[in-house]
Structures are given as C-alpha cells and as structure tokens.
C-alpha cells in the first residue's frame, strides 16, 4: 500500500517555477480534504523551506499555491514589535553570471549593478568571477614567490597591482575597506608561505587564486547593499559545492545539487537577499581544501546553480555579443550566433572556443534550462540562446573553432590485416597513462588521433609524458608523432556534411592546404579537420569568409576564398 504522496513542482511561464525536486509526504499527514495550499505548505516544510523558528511572537510565514498559475508561491507575513508586512517573496528566477571583464573596475561594477536592477521582474542568483585579470596576476605572483625569497614578496609587481586594484575599487564604490582587508593580508601571507616553501603545488595554486573571486563578490555585494538592493555574499566552498580533489581542474560531484539548493533556497525564504556567489571555486570532498573548476569555471558554477535550483534561465554575461561564428581575435568580422543547441555549444566549448567552459553545458542540459549568452557592454544585443533543440532546417555551419598546438599520433599496427583487439590495446595504453584523446580516425590496421595538449586546461602534456606514450605504443605499432598541429572544428548541421565538406575542401584546396586528418564524430554537430598550426588561422578566416560572408549556396570555385585578417583576398602560405 502506498504510504507517501509524491509532489513535484510544475513549471509555469509566469513564475519559472519548475521541478524544484520531488518530495515524499507521509500519507498520514495528508487529509482527503487538503487544499492545494495545505499541500504546498506541507511540501515546503518537509523540504526544509519553512523557517520553523519564528522571529517574534506574531511572526507567520505562509506558502500558497497560486490559483492562476498553479505554481508554488512563497508569501511572507511578518507581524511583530519591530515590523509588519505581507509580501510575495517569489522564487529565485534566474542565474546571472558576470565574467572578469564585466566586473573589471568600479565603473564596470556600477554598470553591472544598474543592469541587474533594470530587470525588476527577475530575482537572480549572481555568480561573479574575479576582477579583470586578477586570476592570471595571482598565478604569476605565486610563480614569482617561489623564487624571490620571503623578504621580497611584498615587492612582487602583481601583488601590488591586485592590492591597488581592489582597494581603489572599494574606495570608488564608497564601501568599507574592511570587507576585503583580511583577504588582502591573508593573500600576502600565503605568498610568503610559498616563498618560504619554494614551491607552488596545484592545491596552493587553487587556494591562491580563490582570493580573486572571494574579494570581487564581497565588494559587489557590499555595493548592492549600499545602493539599497539587499544582497548576501557566499563563498561557493561554504555552501555545498563539493568537488573531486583534482586541484586546478576539479569536477563537481552530484551531492552539490541538493546541498546548494537547500542553502540558497533556505536562506532566500528566511530572509530574501540577492545571493552573490563566487564562481570557479569548490571544496574537495576528501581534502576539504579549496578547489577550482578549471579556467573559465564560473560558467560551470552558474549552470550548476541553475540546475540545483531548477531556475527558469541561466544568463552568462560576457564582453561579446554572444557566441560568435569564430573567435573574434582571429577574425574580427565574426558575428553572433542567435541559437545553439546544448550539444553544439558543448562541442564548441570542448574544441576550444574560450567563450564557454567546456563542462558548463552539462548541468544546463541535464536540467533542461536555457542558457543565454549576453554582452554586459551591450545589453540590448539579443545574444545567443542555447536550448535542447532548435530548428535545423536552414542550418548549415554555425561556428568555426580553432584549437592550436595539438599533438597528433599516427599509429600503424606491425601485425597483419585481420588481427583483432588492436584498437582496444591502443586505447588501454591511453587509459593507463590517464591521457585524453580528442579526435580519432581509424582503419583496420592504423589509427590517427590527436591528444589534448593541456588535458583540458589543467597541465601541459609534457614532453616526458609524450615520450612515454610513444614508448608504450611502439611495443605494438609503428608510431609517428606530429606536433604543432591545429584542429579546426566545423560546428553545424552534419546532416548536410557533403555540402559543408565540399565547400571546406574547396577553400582549403584553393589555398594549397593539405588536411592531415578528418573526423566526423557521432555527435552529428562537428566535423574536425587537422592542419598545420602555421596555416590554421588563415584557414579559419578563409572558411569564415566562404561560409558566412559569401552565402553558402554561392559558387565556391568562382572567386578566391583566401583572406587576410582584414578581409582582403590574399594567398595562404603553402602547406608542406
Ligand atoms: N566563438 C567565440 N564566440 C565568442 N567569443 C569567443 C569565441 N571564441 C573566443 N572568444 C573569446 O572569448 C571571450 C569571452 O570569454 P571569457 O573571456 O571567458 O569571458 P568572461 O571572462 O567574461 O566570462 C571573448 O572576449 C572572445 O575574445
Ligand atoms: N577567474 C577565473 C574563473 C572565470 O570563470 O573567469 P572568467 O569568467 O573571467 O572567464 C578564471 O580567470 O579562469
């Protein structure tokens, strides 16, 4: 016999409330005559959302189901000696993540605050990265500390820069210096510790860079409070962001979702204030030390919070008008891509587009929460909307991504045709050595593959490791190691791969570029071409011109397809 009743929140267009999570109520607590409001209150209290400690003798909190929308609405009634109000608290609605460039100065912080408050209908969770180049400067300061001696730490230029930037920002925003003074002191102490030990371990690196996000969020929350927008700062490692202990590139563990939801929801219901959360940081589940999620990891913090709270939308605010058709640093005529699927965005990020963290699409896809990439310098621009599916009928190529400095291996079996188990042996060697493989093309007796040069942002695949891979593979195959290659990924509608390949190869042939490997993965959104590093950027420009500027259906052979950076036709360097 059933002993419990499952309650699952419903998504509505008005409130954005969606699958908060499932809660099981003991049947004994549910009467046949229970109204929806009774049920809502029961659910809320069983989920730990009700503050059971009243603030005063006449303080009441109530939960209601809105008749109009059918959504669970939170209403707060407070009546005691000091205050009396009855207000709709509402649900938190979205995540707004602001990257380093969006909060690089006091001026930028003021603009961002204004931007947030210009959406009065939103009740956002804010995720912030460190100010501007702070993370890079902290890493440099750490490296310098290793060799400079304790007495010279205070002279490290980067330390001076970080102190000056943060104190100036605090002063210009008119908030109290005390909110970051302890952090600044501790940061300098840590650098002295590094100087004393003469080593900078990945664990210490993570602790060191965490000061960036810890300070930016404290400054911004203080500023919001100063201008009358109630805000509360959170360090992600204190509110349930539990990760693996892979310092500098940690993975978020499942336990994070309920823990973060409980903390942020609970605090919001008890005392609604805009949460301002540190991006990029977590807490190692074994070590309990501060970890980081890999460079650009604040995007992942944002999507994790979006999934944990089941919010309506995740917004990542950058310094570009959305995800662009290629890296604007390679080709300034890159244009915003209006729509992407999670799959396309994940491939794009994985294959090197700096604009999104490679793992950040996973929580959004799992929670089916739309991600909007917007420009904090140009909020009116529509940006890019990333969702589960989109109309692909017109889609050909969406974006071109370049990953440089890739190592390629050609592996040819020394055995005869018809041998089985060759692929398995090759891949078990990579597994044993803990090295990830990016792009693969195979025949029965040979494999060509590329190795991720940085094991996804964490550490360089050092020459010693490469030598070791080759040594192991040479036991079963003839191995040719080719360095300084690039992967050009064509993200788009692979259902139209013949058209894409026809045009792409036409461009490459016209420019004398020899493609050294090609792979069309099972993802159906990505075709990868491997070329020499020295030719790669020119190829991207020429491909961009052909696919996005000349119109995809125009005759590919009629004019030159090669372009210089400013767009004028120029020949590409010869491939060798
Ligand atoms: N395909 C692309 N679309 C948009 N931006 C890209 C792309 N490839 C590279 N970028 C670079 O990514 C930058 C934005 O990412 P990032 O610096 O991580 O932003 P933030 O620090 O604001 O989160 C842009 O300024 C741009 O130079
Ligand atoms: N501050 C970290 C985390 C981050 O996400 O930064 P940004 O949002 O500025 O890319 C970094 O520089 O990697």
Coordinates of C-alpha atoms and ligand atoms in Angstrom, one line a residue:
X1 CA 0.0 0.0 0.0
X2 CA 1.2 3.5 -0.8
X3 CA 2.5 5.3 2.2
X4 CA 3.6 8.6 0.7
X5 CA 2.5 11.2 -1.8
X6 CA 5.0 12.5 -4.3
X7 CA 4.9 16.2 -5.0
X8 CA 6.7 17.6 -7.9
X9 CA 6.7 21.3 -8.7
X10 CA 5.4 22.3 -12.1
X11 CA 7.0 24.8 -14.5
X12 CA 4.9 27.8 -15.4
X13 CA 5.7 30.6 -17.8
X14 CA 4.9 33.2 -15.2
X15 CA 7.0 32.2 -12.3
X16 CA 9.5 30.0 -13.9
X17 CA 9.0 27.5 -11.0
X18 CA 10.0 24.1 -12.2
X19 CA 10.7 20.7 -10.8
X20 CA 12.0 22.1 -7.5
X21 CA 12.6 18.5 -6.7
X22 CA 10.3 15.6 -5.7
X23 CA 9.3 15.3 -2.1
X24 CA 7.5 12.5 -0.5
X25 CA 5.0 13.3 2.2
X26 CA 3.8 10.7 4.6
X27 CA 0.2 9.9 3.7
X28 CA -0.7 10.3 7.4
X29 CA 0.0 14.0 7.0
X30 CA -2.3 14.4 4.0
X31 CA -6.1 14.6 4.6
X32 CA -8.5 13.9 1.8
X33 CA -9.8 17.4 2.3
X34 CA -6.4 19.0 1.9
X35 CA -6.4 22.0 -0.3
X36 CA -3.5 22.7 -2.7
X37 CA -2.3 25.4 -0.3
X38 CA -2.2 22.9 2.6
X39 CA -0.2 20.6 0.4
X40 CA 2.2 23.3 -0.7
X41 CA 2.8 24.2 2.9
X42 CA 3.4 20.6 3.8
X43 CA 5.8 20.2 0.9
X44 CA 7.7 23.3 1.7
X45 CA 8.1 22.3 5.4
X46 CA 9.1 18.8 4.5
X47 CA 11.7 20.2 2.1
X48 CA 13.1 22.3 4.9
X49 CA 12.0 25.5 3.3
X50 CA 9.9 26.8 6.2
X51 CA 11.6 28.7 8.9
X52 CA 10.4 26.9 11.9
X53 CA 11.9 29.4 14.3
X54 CA 9.6 32.4 14.2
X55 CA 11.3 35.8 14.6
X56 CA 8.8 37.1 17.1
X57 CA 5.6 36.0 18.8
X58 CA 3.4 37.1 16.0
X59 CA 5.6 36.2 13.0
X60 CA 4.0 33.9 10.5
X61 CA 5.2 32.6 7.2
X62 CA 2.8 31.1 4.7
X63 CA 3.1 29.2 1.4
X64 CA 0.4 29.3 -1.2
X65 CA -0.3 27.7 -4.4
X66 CA -1.2 30.4 -6.9
X67 CA -4.7 29.6 -8.4
X68 CA -3.8 31.4 -11.6
X69 CA -0.6 29.7 -12.4
X70 CA -0.8 26.5 -10.4
X71 CA 2.7 27.3 -9.1
X72 CA 4.0 27.2 -5.6
X73 CA 4.3 30.8 -4.5
X74 CA 6.1 32.0 -1.3
X75 CA 4.4 34.6 0.7
X76 CA 5.9 36.1 3.8
X77 CA 3.8 37.7 6.5
X78 CA 5.6 39.3 9.3
X79 CA 3.9 41.0 12.2
X80 CA 5.9 41.7 15.3
X81 CA 7.0 44.6 17.5
X82 CA 9.5 46.0 15.0
X83 CA 7.9 45.2 11.7
X84 CA 4.7 44.3 9.9
X85 CA 4.5 43.3 6.3
X86 CA 2.9 40.9 4.0
X87 CA 4.8 40.4 0.8
X88 CA 5.2 37.9 -2.0
X89 CA 8.7 36.6 -1.8
X90 CA 8.5 34.8 -5.0
X91 CA 11.0 32.2 -6.3
X92 CA 14.5 33.0 -7.4
X93 CA 14.1 33.2 -11.1
X94 CA 17.4 33.0 -12.9
X95 CA 21.2 32.9 -12.6
X96 CA 23.2 35.9 -13.9
X97 CA 26.9 35.2 -14.3
X98 CA 29.3 38.1 -14.8
X99 CA 32.8 37.3 -16.0
X100 CA 36.1 39.0 -15.2
X101 CA 35.7 41.6 -17.9
X102 CA 32.2 42.6 -16.7
X103 CA 33.5 43.4 -13.2
X104 CA 36.9 44.7 -14.0
X105 CA 36.6 48.1 -12.3
X106 CA 34.4 50.1 -10.0
X107 CA 32.9 51.7 -13.1
X108 CA 32.0 48.3 -14.6
X109 CA 30.6 47.1 -11.3
X110 CA 28.3 50.2 -11.2
X111 CA 27.1 49.4 -14.7
X112 CA 26.5 45.8 -13.9
X113 CA 24.5 46.7 -10.7
X114 CA 22.4 49.0 -12.8
X115 CA 21.9 46.3 -15.4
X116 CA 20.8 43.8 -12.8
X117 CA 18.3 46.3 -11.3
X118 CA 17.0 47.1 -14.7
X119 CA 15.2 43.7 -14.6
X120 CA 12.9 44.2 -11.7
X121 CA 10.9 41.1 -12.6
X122 CA 13.9 38.9 -12.0
X123 CA 15.1 37.6 -8.7
X124 CA 18.5 36.5 -9.7
X125 CA 21.3 34.5 -8.2
X126 CA 24.5 36.3 -9.1
X127 CA 27.7 34.5 -9.9
X128 CA 30.9 36.6 -10.2
X129 CA 34.4 35.9 -11.5
X130 CA 37.5 37.6 -10.2
X131 CA 38.0 41.2 -11.4
X132 CA 39.6 41.5 -14.8
X133 CA 43.0 39.8 -15.0
X134 CA 43.2 39.0 -11.3
X135 CA 43.4 35.2 -11.7
X136 CA 46.3 35.5 -14.1
X137 CA 48.1 38.0 -11.9
X138 CA 47.7 35.8 -8.8
X139 CA 49.2 32.8 -10.7
X140 CA 52.1 35.0 -11.8
X141 CA 52.6 36.3 -8.3
X142 CA 52.6 32.7 -7.0
X143 CA 55.3 31.7 -9.5
X144 CA 57.4 34.7 -8.7
X145 CA 57.1 34.0 -5.0
X146 CA 58.6 30.5 -5.5
X147 CA 61.9 32.1 -6.4
X148 CA 62.1 35.6 -4.9
X149 CA 62.6 34.9 -1.2
X150 CA 60.3 35.8 1.7
X151 CA 61.7 39.3 2.2
X152 CA 60.9 40.3 -1.4
X153 CA 57.3 39.1 -1.6
X154 CA 55.9 42.5 -0.9
X155 CA 57.8 43.8 -3.9
X156 CA 56.1 41.5 -6.4
X157 CA 54.5 43.7 -9.1
X158 CA 51.4 41.6 -9.5
X159 CA 50.7 41.6 -5.7
X160 CA 50.9 45.4 -5.8
X161 CA 48.6 45.5 -8.8
X162 CA 46.0 43.3 -7.2
X163 CA 46.0 45.2 -3.9
X164 CA 45.8 48.6 -5.6
X165 CA 43.0 47.4 -8.0
X166 CA 40.8 46.1 -5.2
X167 CA 41.4 49.0 -2.7
X168 CA 40.8 51.5 -5.5
X169 CA 37.6 49.7 -6.5
X170 CA 36.3 49.6 -2.9
X171 CA 37.1 53.4 -2.4
X172 CA 35.5 54.4 -5.7
X173 CA 32.3 52.4 -4.9
X174 CA 32.2 54.0 -1.4
X175 CA 32.2 50.7 0.5
X176 CA 34.2 49.9 3.6
X177 CA 37.8 48.7 3.0
X178 CA 37.4 46.3 5.9
X179 CA 35.3 43.9 3.7
X180 CA 38.5 42.8 1.9
X181 CA 41.3 43.9 4.2
X182 CA 41.6 40.4 5.9
X183 CA 41.7 38.7 2.5
X184 CA 44.4 41.0 1.2
X185 CA 46.5 40.3 4.3
X186 CA 46.0 36.6 4.1
X187 CA 46.8 36.6 0.4
X188 CA 50.2 38.2 1.1
X189 CA 50.8 35.8 4.0
X190 CA 50.1 32.9 1.6
X191 CA 52.6 34.3 -0.9
X192 CA 55.2 34.5 1.9
X193 CA 54.4 30.9 2.7
X194 CA 55.0 29.9 -0.9
X195 CA 58.3 31.8 -0.9
X196 CA 59.3 30.0 2.3
X197 CA 58.5 26.6 0.9
X198 CA 59.9 27.4 -2.6
X199 CA 57.1 25.5 -4.2
X200 CA 53.7 26.2 -5.7
X201 CA 51.6 23.0 -5.6
X202 CA 48.2 22.7 -7.5
X203 CA 46.5 22.8 -4.1
X204 CA 48.2 26.0 -3.1
X205 CA 47.5 27.5 -6.6
X206 CA 43.8 26.9 -6.1
X207 CA 43.8 28.5 -2.6
X208 CA 45.8 31.4 -4.0
X209 CA 43.5 32.2 -7.0
X210 CA 40.4 31.8 -4.8
X211 CA 41.2 35.2 -3.3
X212 CA 40.1 36.8 -6.6
X213 CA 36.5 35.6 -6.5
X214 CA 36.3 35.9 -2.7
X215 CA 37.1 39.6 -3.0
X216 CA 35.1 40.5 -6.1
X217 CA 31.9 39.0 -4.6
X218 CA 32.4 40.8 -1.3
X219 CA 32.9 44.1 -2.9
X220 CA 29.9 43.7 -5.3
X221 CA 27.5 42.5 -2.5
X222 CA 28.6 45.4 -0.3
X223 CA 28.0 47.8 -3.2
X224 CA 24.5 46.4 -3.9
X225 CA 23.7 46.8 -0.2
X226 CA 25.0 50.3 -0.2
X227 CA 22.6 51.3 -3.0
X228 CA 19.7 49.6 -1.3
X229 CA 19.5 46.3 -3.1
X230 CA 19.6 43.7 -0.4
X231 CA 22.4 41.2 -1.2
X232 CA 24.2 38.4 0.5
X233 CA 27.7 37.1 -0.3
X234 CA 28.5 33.4 -0.5
X235 CA 31.8 31.5 -0.9
X236 CA 30.9 28.5 -3.1
X237 CA 33.1 26.2 -1.0
X238 CA 30.9 27.0 2.1
X239 CA 27.5 26.4 0.5
X240 CA 27.9 22.9 -0.8
X241 CA 30.0 23.0 -4.0
X242 CA 31.6 19.6 -3.4
X243 CA 34.2 18.5 -6.0
X244 CA 36.8 15.9 -6.7
X245 CA 40.2 16.7 -5.3
X246 CA 41.7 17.3 -8.8
X247 CA 43.2 20.7 -7.9
X248 CA 43.1 23.2 -10.7
X249 CA 40.6 21.2 -12.7
X250 CA 38.1 19.7 -10.2
X251 CA 34.8 18.1 -11.2
X252 CA 31.5 18.9 -9.4
X253 CA 30.0 15.9 -7.5
X254 CA 26.3 15.1 -7.5
X255 CA 26.0 15.9 -3.8
X256 CA 26.4 19.6 -4.8
X257 CA 23.0 20.0 -6.3
X258 CA 20.8 19.3 -3.2
X259 CA 23.3 21.0 -0.8
X260 CA 23.4 24.2 -2.9
X261 CA 19.6 24.2 -3.4
X262 CA 18.9 23.7 0.3
X263 CA 21.3 26.5 1.4
X264 CA 20.3 29.1 -1.2
X265 CA 16.5 28.3 -1.1
X266 CA 16.5 28.1 2.7
X267 CA 18.3 31.5 3.1
X268 CA 16.1 33.1 0.5
X269 CA 12.9 32.0 2.2
X270 CA 14.1 33.1 5.6
X271 CA 15.5 36.4 4.6
X272 CA 15.3 37.3 0.8
X273 CA 18.5 38.9 -0.3
X274 CA 20.2 38.6 -3.7
X275 CA 22.7 35.8 -3.4
X276 CA 26.2 36.8 -4.8
X277 CA 28.2 33.6 -5.2
X278 CA 31.9 33.1 -6.0
X279 CA 32.3 31.5 -9.4
X280 CA 35.0 28.9 -10.2
X281 CA 35.5 27.6 -6.6
X282 CA 34.6 24.4 -4.8
X283 CA 35.7 22.2 -1.9
X284 CA 37.5 18.9 -2.4
X285 CA 35.4 16.1 -0.9
X286 CA 38.4 14.3 0.7
X287 CA 40.8 17.2 1.3
X288 CA 38.1 19.8 2.3
X289 CA 40.5 22.3 0.7
X290 CA 39.5 24.9 -1.8
X291 CA 39.5 23.6 -5.4
X292 CA 38.9 25.3 -8.7
X293 CA 36.9 24.1 -11.7
X294 CA 39.4 24.9 -14.4
X295 CA 40.0 28.2 -16.2
X296 CA 36.7 29.9 -17.0
X297 CA 35.0 27.7 -14.4
X298 CA 32.5 30.4 -13.3
X299 CA 30.3 29.4 -16.2
X300 CA 30.1 26.0 -14.7
X301 CA 29.2 27.4 -11.3
X302 CA 26.4 29.3 -12.9
X303 CA 24.9 26.3 -14.7
X304 CA 25.3 24.2 -11.6
X305 CA 23.2 26.7 -9.6
X306 CA 20.7 26.9 -12.4
X307 CA 20.2 23.1 -12.3
X308 CA 20.3 22.9 -8.5
X309 CA 17.5 25.4 -8.1
X310 CA 15.6 24.5 -11.2
X311 CA 15.6 28.1 -12.4
X312 CA 14.0 29.5 -15.5
X313 CA 17.1 30.7 -17.2
X314 CA 20.9 30.9 -16.9
X315 CA 22.4 34.1 -18.2
X316 CA 26.2 34.4 -18.8
X317 CA 27.2 38.0 -19.4
X318 CA 30.4 38.4 -21.4
X319 CA 32.2 41.1 -23.3
X320 CA 31.0 39.9 -26.7
X321 CA 27.5 39.9 -28.3
X322 CA 27.1 36.2 -27.6
X323 CA 28.7 33.1 -29.1
X324 CA 30.2 34.2 -32.3
X325 CA 30.8 32.5 -35.7
X326 CA 34.5 32.3 -34.8
X327 CA 37.0 33.7 -32.3
X328 CA 36.9 37.5 -32.9
X329 CA 40.6 37.6 -32.0
X330 CA 41.3 35.6 -35.2
X331 CA 38.8 37.3 -37.4
X332 CA 37.1 40.5 -36.2
X333 CA 34.2 40.1 -38.7
X334 CA 32.8 37.2 -36.6
X335 CA 29.1 37.5 -36.0
X336 CA 26.8 36.4 -33.2
X337 CA 25.1 33.1 -33.5
X338 CA 21.4 33.6 -32.4
X339 CA 20.6 30.0 -31.4
X340 CA 22.5 26.9 -30.5
X341 CA 21.7 23.5 -29.0
X342 CA 23.4 22.3 -25.8
X343 CA 25.2 19.8 -27.9
X344 CA 26.5 22.4 -30.4
X345 CA 27.6 24.7 -27.5
X346 CA 29.3 21.8 -25.7
X347 CA 31.2 20.7 -28.8
X348 CA 32.2 24.3 -29.5
X349 CA 33.4 24.8 -25.9
X350 CA 35.2 21.5 -25.8
X351 CA 37.0 22.1 -29.1
X352 CA 38.5 25.4 -27.8
X353 CA 36.0 28.3 -28.1
X354 CA 37.1 30.3 -25.0
X355 CA 33.7 31.8 -24.6
X356 CA 32.2 28.9 -22.6
X357 CA 33.8 26.5 -20.1
X358 CA 33.9 23.0 -21.7
X359 CA 31.9 21.3 -19.0
X360 CA 29.4 24.1 -18.4
X361 CA 26.7 22.8 -20.7
X362 CA 26.2 19.6 -18.8
X363 CA 24.1 20.8 -15.9
X364 CA 22.1 23.0 -18.1
X365 CA 21.3 20.1 -20.5
X366 CA 20.5 17.8 -17.6
X367 CA 18.2 20.3 -16.1
X368 CA 16.9 21.4 -19.5
X369 CA 17.5 25.1 -18.5
X370 CA 18.1 27.6 -21.3
X371 CA 21.4 29.4 -21.3
X372 CA 21.6 32.9 -22.7
X373 CA 25.0 34.4 -23.6
X374 CA 24.8 38.2 -23.4
X375 CA 27.1 41.2 -23.6
X376 CA 27.3 43.3 -20.4
X377 CA 28.8 46.1 -22.5
X378 CA 25.9 46.0 -24.9
X379 CA 22.8 44.6 -23.1
X380 CA 20.5 45.4 -26.0
X381 CA 22.1 42.9 -28.3
X382 CA 20.0 39.7 -28.3
X383 CA 22.9 37.4 -27.6
X384 CA 22.8 33.7 -28.1
X385 CA 20.1 31.4 -26.7
X386 CA 21.2 27.8 -26.0
X387 CA 18.5 25.2 -25.7
X388 CA 17.8 21.5 -26.0
X389 CA 16.7 21.7 -29.7
X390 CA 16.3 24.3 -32.4
X391 CA 15.1 24.5 -36.0
X392 CA 17.9 23.0 -38.0
X393 CA 16.1 23.1 -41.4
X394 CA 18.1 26.1 -42.6
X395 CA 21.3 25.4 -40.6
X396 CA 24.5 24.6 -42.4
X397 CA 27.5 25.9 -40.5
X398 CA 27.1 27.5 -37.1
X399 CA 30.6 28.3 -35.9
X400 CA 34.2 27.6 -36.7
X401 CA 36.5 26.8 -33.7
X402 CA 40.3 26.5 -33.6
X403 CA 42.3 24.5 -31.1
X404 CA 46.0 25.2 -31.5
X405 CA 49.2 23.4 -30.5
X406 CA 47.7 19.9 -30.7
X407 CA 49.8 16.8 -30.9
X408 CA 48.8 14.1 -33.5
X409 CA 49.8 10.5 -33.5
X410 CA 49.8 8.2 -36.5
X411 CA 49.8 4.6 -35.2
X412 CA 50.2 1.7 -37.7
X413 CA 50.0 -1.9 -36.4
X414 CA 53.0 -4.0 -37.0
X415 CA 50.8 -7.1 -37.3
X416 CA 48.9 -8.4 -40.4
X417 CA 45.4 -7.4 -41.5
X418 CA 42.6 -9.2 -39.8
X419 CA 44.1 -9.0 -36.3
X420 CA 41.5 -8.1 -33.7
X421 CA 42.0 -6.2 -30.5
X422 CA 44.4 -3.6 -31.9
X423 CA 42.2 -0.6 -31.2
X424 CA 41.5 -1.9 -27.7
X425 CA 45.2 -2.2 -27.0
X426 CA 46.0 1.3 -28.2
X427 CA 43.2 2.9 -26.1
X428 CA 44.1 0.9 -23.0
X429 CA 47.6 2.5 -23.2
X430 CA 46.0 5.9 -23.1
X431 CA 43.7 4.9 -20.3
X432 CA 46.6 3.6 -18.2
X433 CA 48.5 6.8 -18.7
X434 CA 45.5 9.0 -18.0
X435 CA 45.7 10.9 -21.2
X436 CA 42.6 12.0 -23.1
X437 CA 42.2 11.7 -26.8
X438 CA 40.3 14.3 -28.8
X439 CA 39.8 13.4 -32.5
X440 CA 40.2 9.9 -33.9
X441 CA 40.2 8.4 -37.4
X442 CA 40.8 4.6 -37.8
X443 CA 41.3 1.9 -40.4
X444 CA 41.7 -1.8 -39.5
X445 CA 45.5 -1.5 -39.0
X446 CA 46.0 2.1 -38.3
X447 CA 44.8 4.9 -36.1
X448 CA 45.4 8.6 -36.3
X449 CA 44.5 10.6 -33.2
X450 CA 45.1 13.9 -31.5
X451 CA 45.9 14.4 -27.9
X452 CA 44.6 17.2 -25.9
X453 CA 47.6 19.5 -25.3
X454 CA 46.5 20.7 -21.9
X455 CA 44.4 17.8 -20.7
X456 CA 41.7 20.4 -20.8
X457 CA 43.2 23.4 -19.1
X458 CA 44.9 21.7 -16.3
X459 CA 48.5 21.0 -17.1
X460 CA 50.7 20.8 -20.1
X461 CA 51.2 17.3 -21.6
X462 CA 54.9 17.5 -21.0
X463 CA 57.4 16.0 -23.4
X464 CA 58.3 13.3 -21.0
X465 CA 54.7 12.0 -21.0
X466 CA 54.6 12.1 -24.8
X467 CA 57.8 10.1 -24.9
X468 CA 56.3 7.6 -22.6
X469 CA 53.2 7.2 -24.7
X470 CA 55.3 6.6 -27.8
X471 CA 57.5 4.1 -26.0
X472 CA 54.4 2.1 -24.9
X473 CA 52.7 2.3 -28.3
X474 CA 55.9 1.2 -30.1
X475 CA 55.6 -2.2 -28.5
X476 CA 52.6 -2.9 -30.8
X477 CA 52.9 -0.4 -33.7
X478 CA 54.9 1.9 -35.8
X479 CA 54.4 5.4 -34.3
X480 CA 54.8 8.8 -35.9
X481 CA 54.5 11.8 -33.5
X482 CA 53.5 15.0 -35.2
X483 CA 53.4 18.2 -33.2
X484 CA 52.3 21.8 -33.8
X485 CA 49.0 20.8 -35.4
X486 CA 45.6 22.5 -35.1
X487 CA 42.1 21.2 -35.0
X488 CA 39.6 23.3 -37.0
X489 CA 36.2 22.2 -35.9
X490 CA 33.2 23.0 -38.1
X491 CA 30.2 23.1 -35.8
X492 CA 26.9 22.8 -37.6
X493 CA 24.4 20.6 -39.2
X494 CA 26.3 17.4 -40.1
X495 CA 23.1 16.2 -41.9
X496 CA 24.5 18.5 -44.6
X497 CA 28.0 17.2 -44.3
X498 CA 28.5 16.8 -48.0
X499 CA 27.8 20.5 -48.6
X500 CA 30.0 21.5 -45.7
X501 CA 32.9 19.3 -46.9
X502 CA 32.6 20.3 -50.5
X503 CA 32.9 24.0 -49.6
X504 CA 35.5 23.5 -46.9
X505 CA 37.7 21.4 -49.2
X506 CA 37.3 23.8 -52.0
X507 CA 38.6 26.6 -49.7
X508 CA 41.5 24.5 -48.5
X509 CA 42.5 23.3 -52.0
X510 CA 42.4 26.8 -53.4
X511 CA 44.8 27.8 -50.7
X512 CA 47.1 24.8 -51.0
X513 CA 46.3 23.5 -47.6
X514 CA 46.7 19.7 -47.0
X515 CA 44.3 18.3 -44.5
X516 CA 46.1 15.7 -42.4
X517 CA 43.2 14.0 -40.8
X518 CA 39.4 14.4 -40.8
X519 CA 36.8 13.1 -38.4
X520 CA 33.1 13.4 -38.3
X521 CA 32.0 12.3 -34.8
X522 CA 28.9 10.6 -33.7
X523 CA 27.7 13.9 -32.2
X524 CA 26.4 15.0 -35.6
X525 CA 27.3 18.5 -35.0
X526 CA 31.0 18.6 -35.6
X527 CA 33.5 17.9 -38.4
X528 CA 37.1 18.2 -37.3
X529 CA 40.0 18.9 -39.7
X530 CA 43.6 18.7 -38.7
X531 CA 46.1 21.1 -40.4
X532 CA 49.5 22.6 -39.6
X533 CA 49.5 25.3 -36.8
X534 CA 51.1 27.7 -39.2
X535 CA 48.2 27.5 -41.6
X536 CA 45.3 27.3 -39.2
X537 CA 44.3 31.0 -38.6
X538 CA 44.4 31.8 -42.3
X539 CA 42.2 28.7 -42.9
X540 CA 39.7 29.9 -40.3
X541 CA 39.5 33.3 -41.9
X542 CA 39.0 31.9 -45.4
X543 CA 36.4 29.4 -44.2
X544 CA 34.6 32.1 -42.4
X545 CA 34.5 34.3 -45.4
X546 CA 33.2 31.4 -47.6
X547 CA 30.5 30.2 -45.2
X548 CA 29.3 33.3 -43.5
X549 CA 30.0 36.2 -45.9
X550 CA 29.6 34.9 -49.4
X551 CA 26.5 32.9 -48.7
X552 CA 26.6 29.2 -48.5
X553 CA 24.9 28.5 -51.8
X554 CA 27.2 30.7 -54.0
X555 CA 29.6 29.1 -56.4
X556 CA 32.6 28.0 -54.4
X557 CA 35.1 28.0 -57.2
X558 CA 34.4 31.3 -58.9
X559 CA 36.5 33.6 -56.7
X560 CA 39.4 33.5 -54.3
X561 CA 38.4 32.0 -50.9
X562 CA 41.5 33.1 -49.0
X563 CA 41.6 36.2 -46.8
X564 CA 43.9 38.1 -44.7
X565 CA 42.8 39.3 -41.2
X566 CA 41.3 42.5 -42.5
X567 CA 39.3 40.6 -45.1
X568 CA 41.2 41.4 -48.3
X569 CA 41.9 38.4 -50.5
X570 CA 45.5 37.1 -50.0
X571 CA 47.1 33.7 -50.7
X572 CA 47.7 31.4 -47.8
X573 CA 51.2 30.1 -47.1
X574 CA 52.0 26.9 -48.9
X575 CA 51.3 23.7 -47.0
X576 CA 54.3 21.4 -46.6
Ligands
LIG1 N1 33.3 31.7 -30.8 C1 33.5 32.7 -29.9 N2 32.5 33.5 -29.6 C2 32.6 34.5 -28.7 N3 33.7 34.8 -28.0 C3 34.8 34.0 -28.3 C4 34.8 32.9 -29.2 N4 36.0 32.3 -29.3 C5 36.8 33.0 -28.4 N5 36.1 34.0 -27.8 C6 36.6 34.9 -26.8 O1 36.0 34.7 -25.5 C7 35.9 35.9 -24.8 C8 34.8 35.7 -23.8 O2 35.1 34.7 -22.9 P1 35.7 34.9 -21.4 O3 36.9 35.8 -21.6 O4 35.9 33.7 -20.7 O5 34.5 35.8 -20.8 P2 34.2 36.2 -19.3 O6 35.5 36.3 -18.6 O7 33.5 37.5 -19.5 O8 33.4 35.1 -18.8 C9 35.6 36.9 -25.8 O9 36.1 38.2 -25.4 C10 36.4 36.4 -27.1 O10 37.6 37.1 -27.2
LIG2 N1 38.6 33.8 -12.6 C1 38.6 32.5 -13.2 C2 37.3 31.9 -13.4 C3 36.4 32.5 -14.6 O1 35.4 31.9 -14.9 O2 36.8 33.7 -15.1 P1 36.1 34.4 -16.4 O3 34.6 34.3 -16.1 O4 36.6 35.8 -16.3 O5 36.5 33.6 -17.6 C4 39.5 32.5 -14.5 O6 40.0 33.5 -14.8 O7 39.6 31.5 -15.1

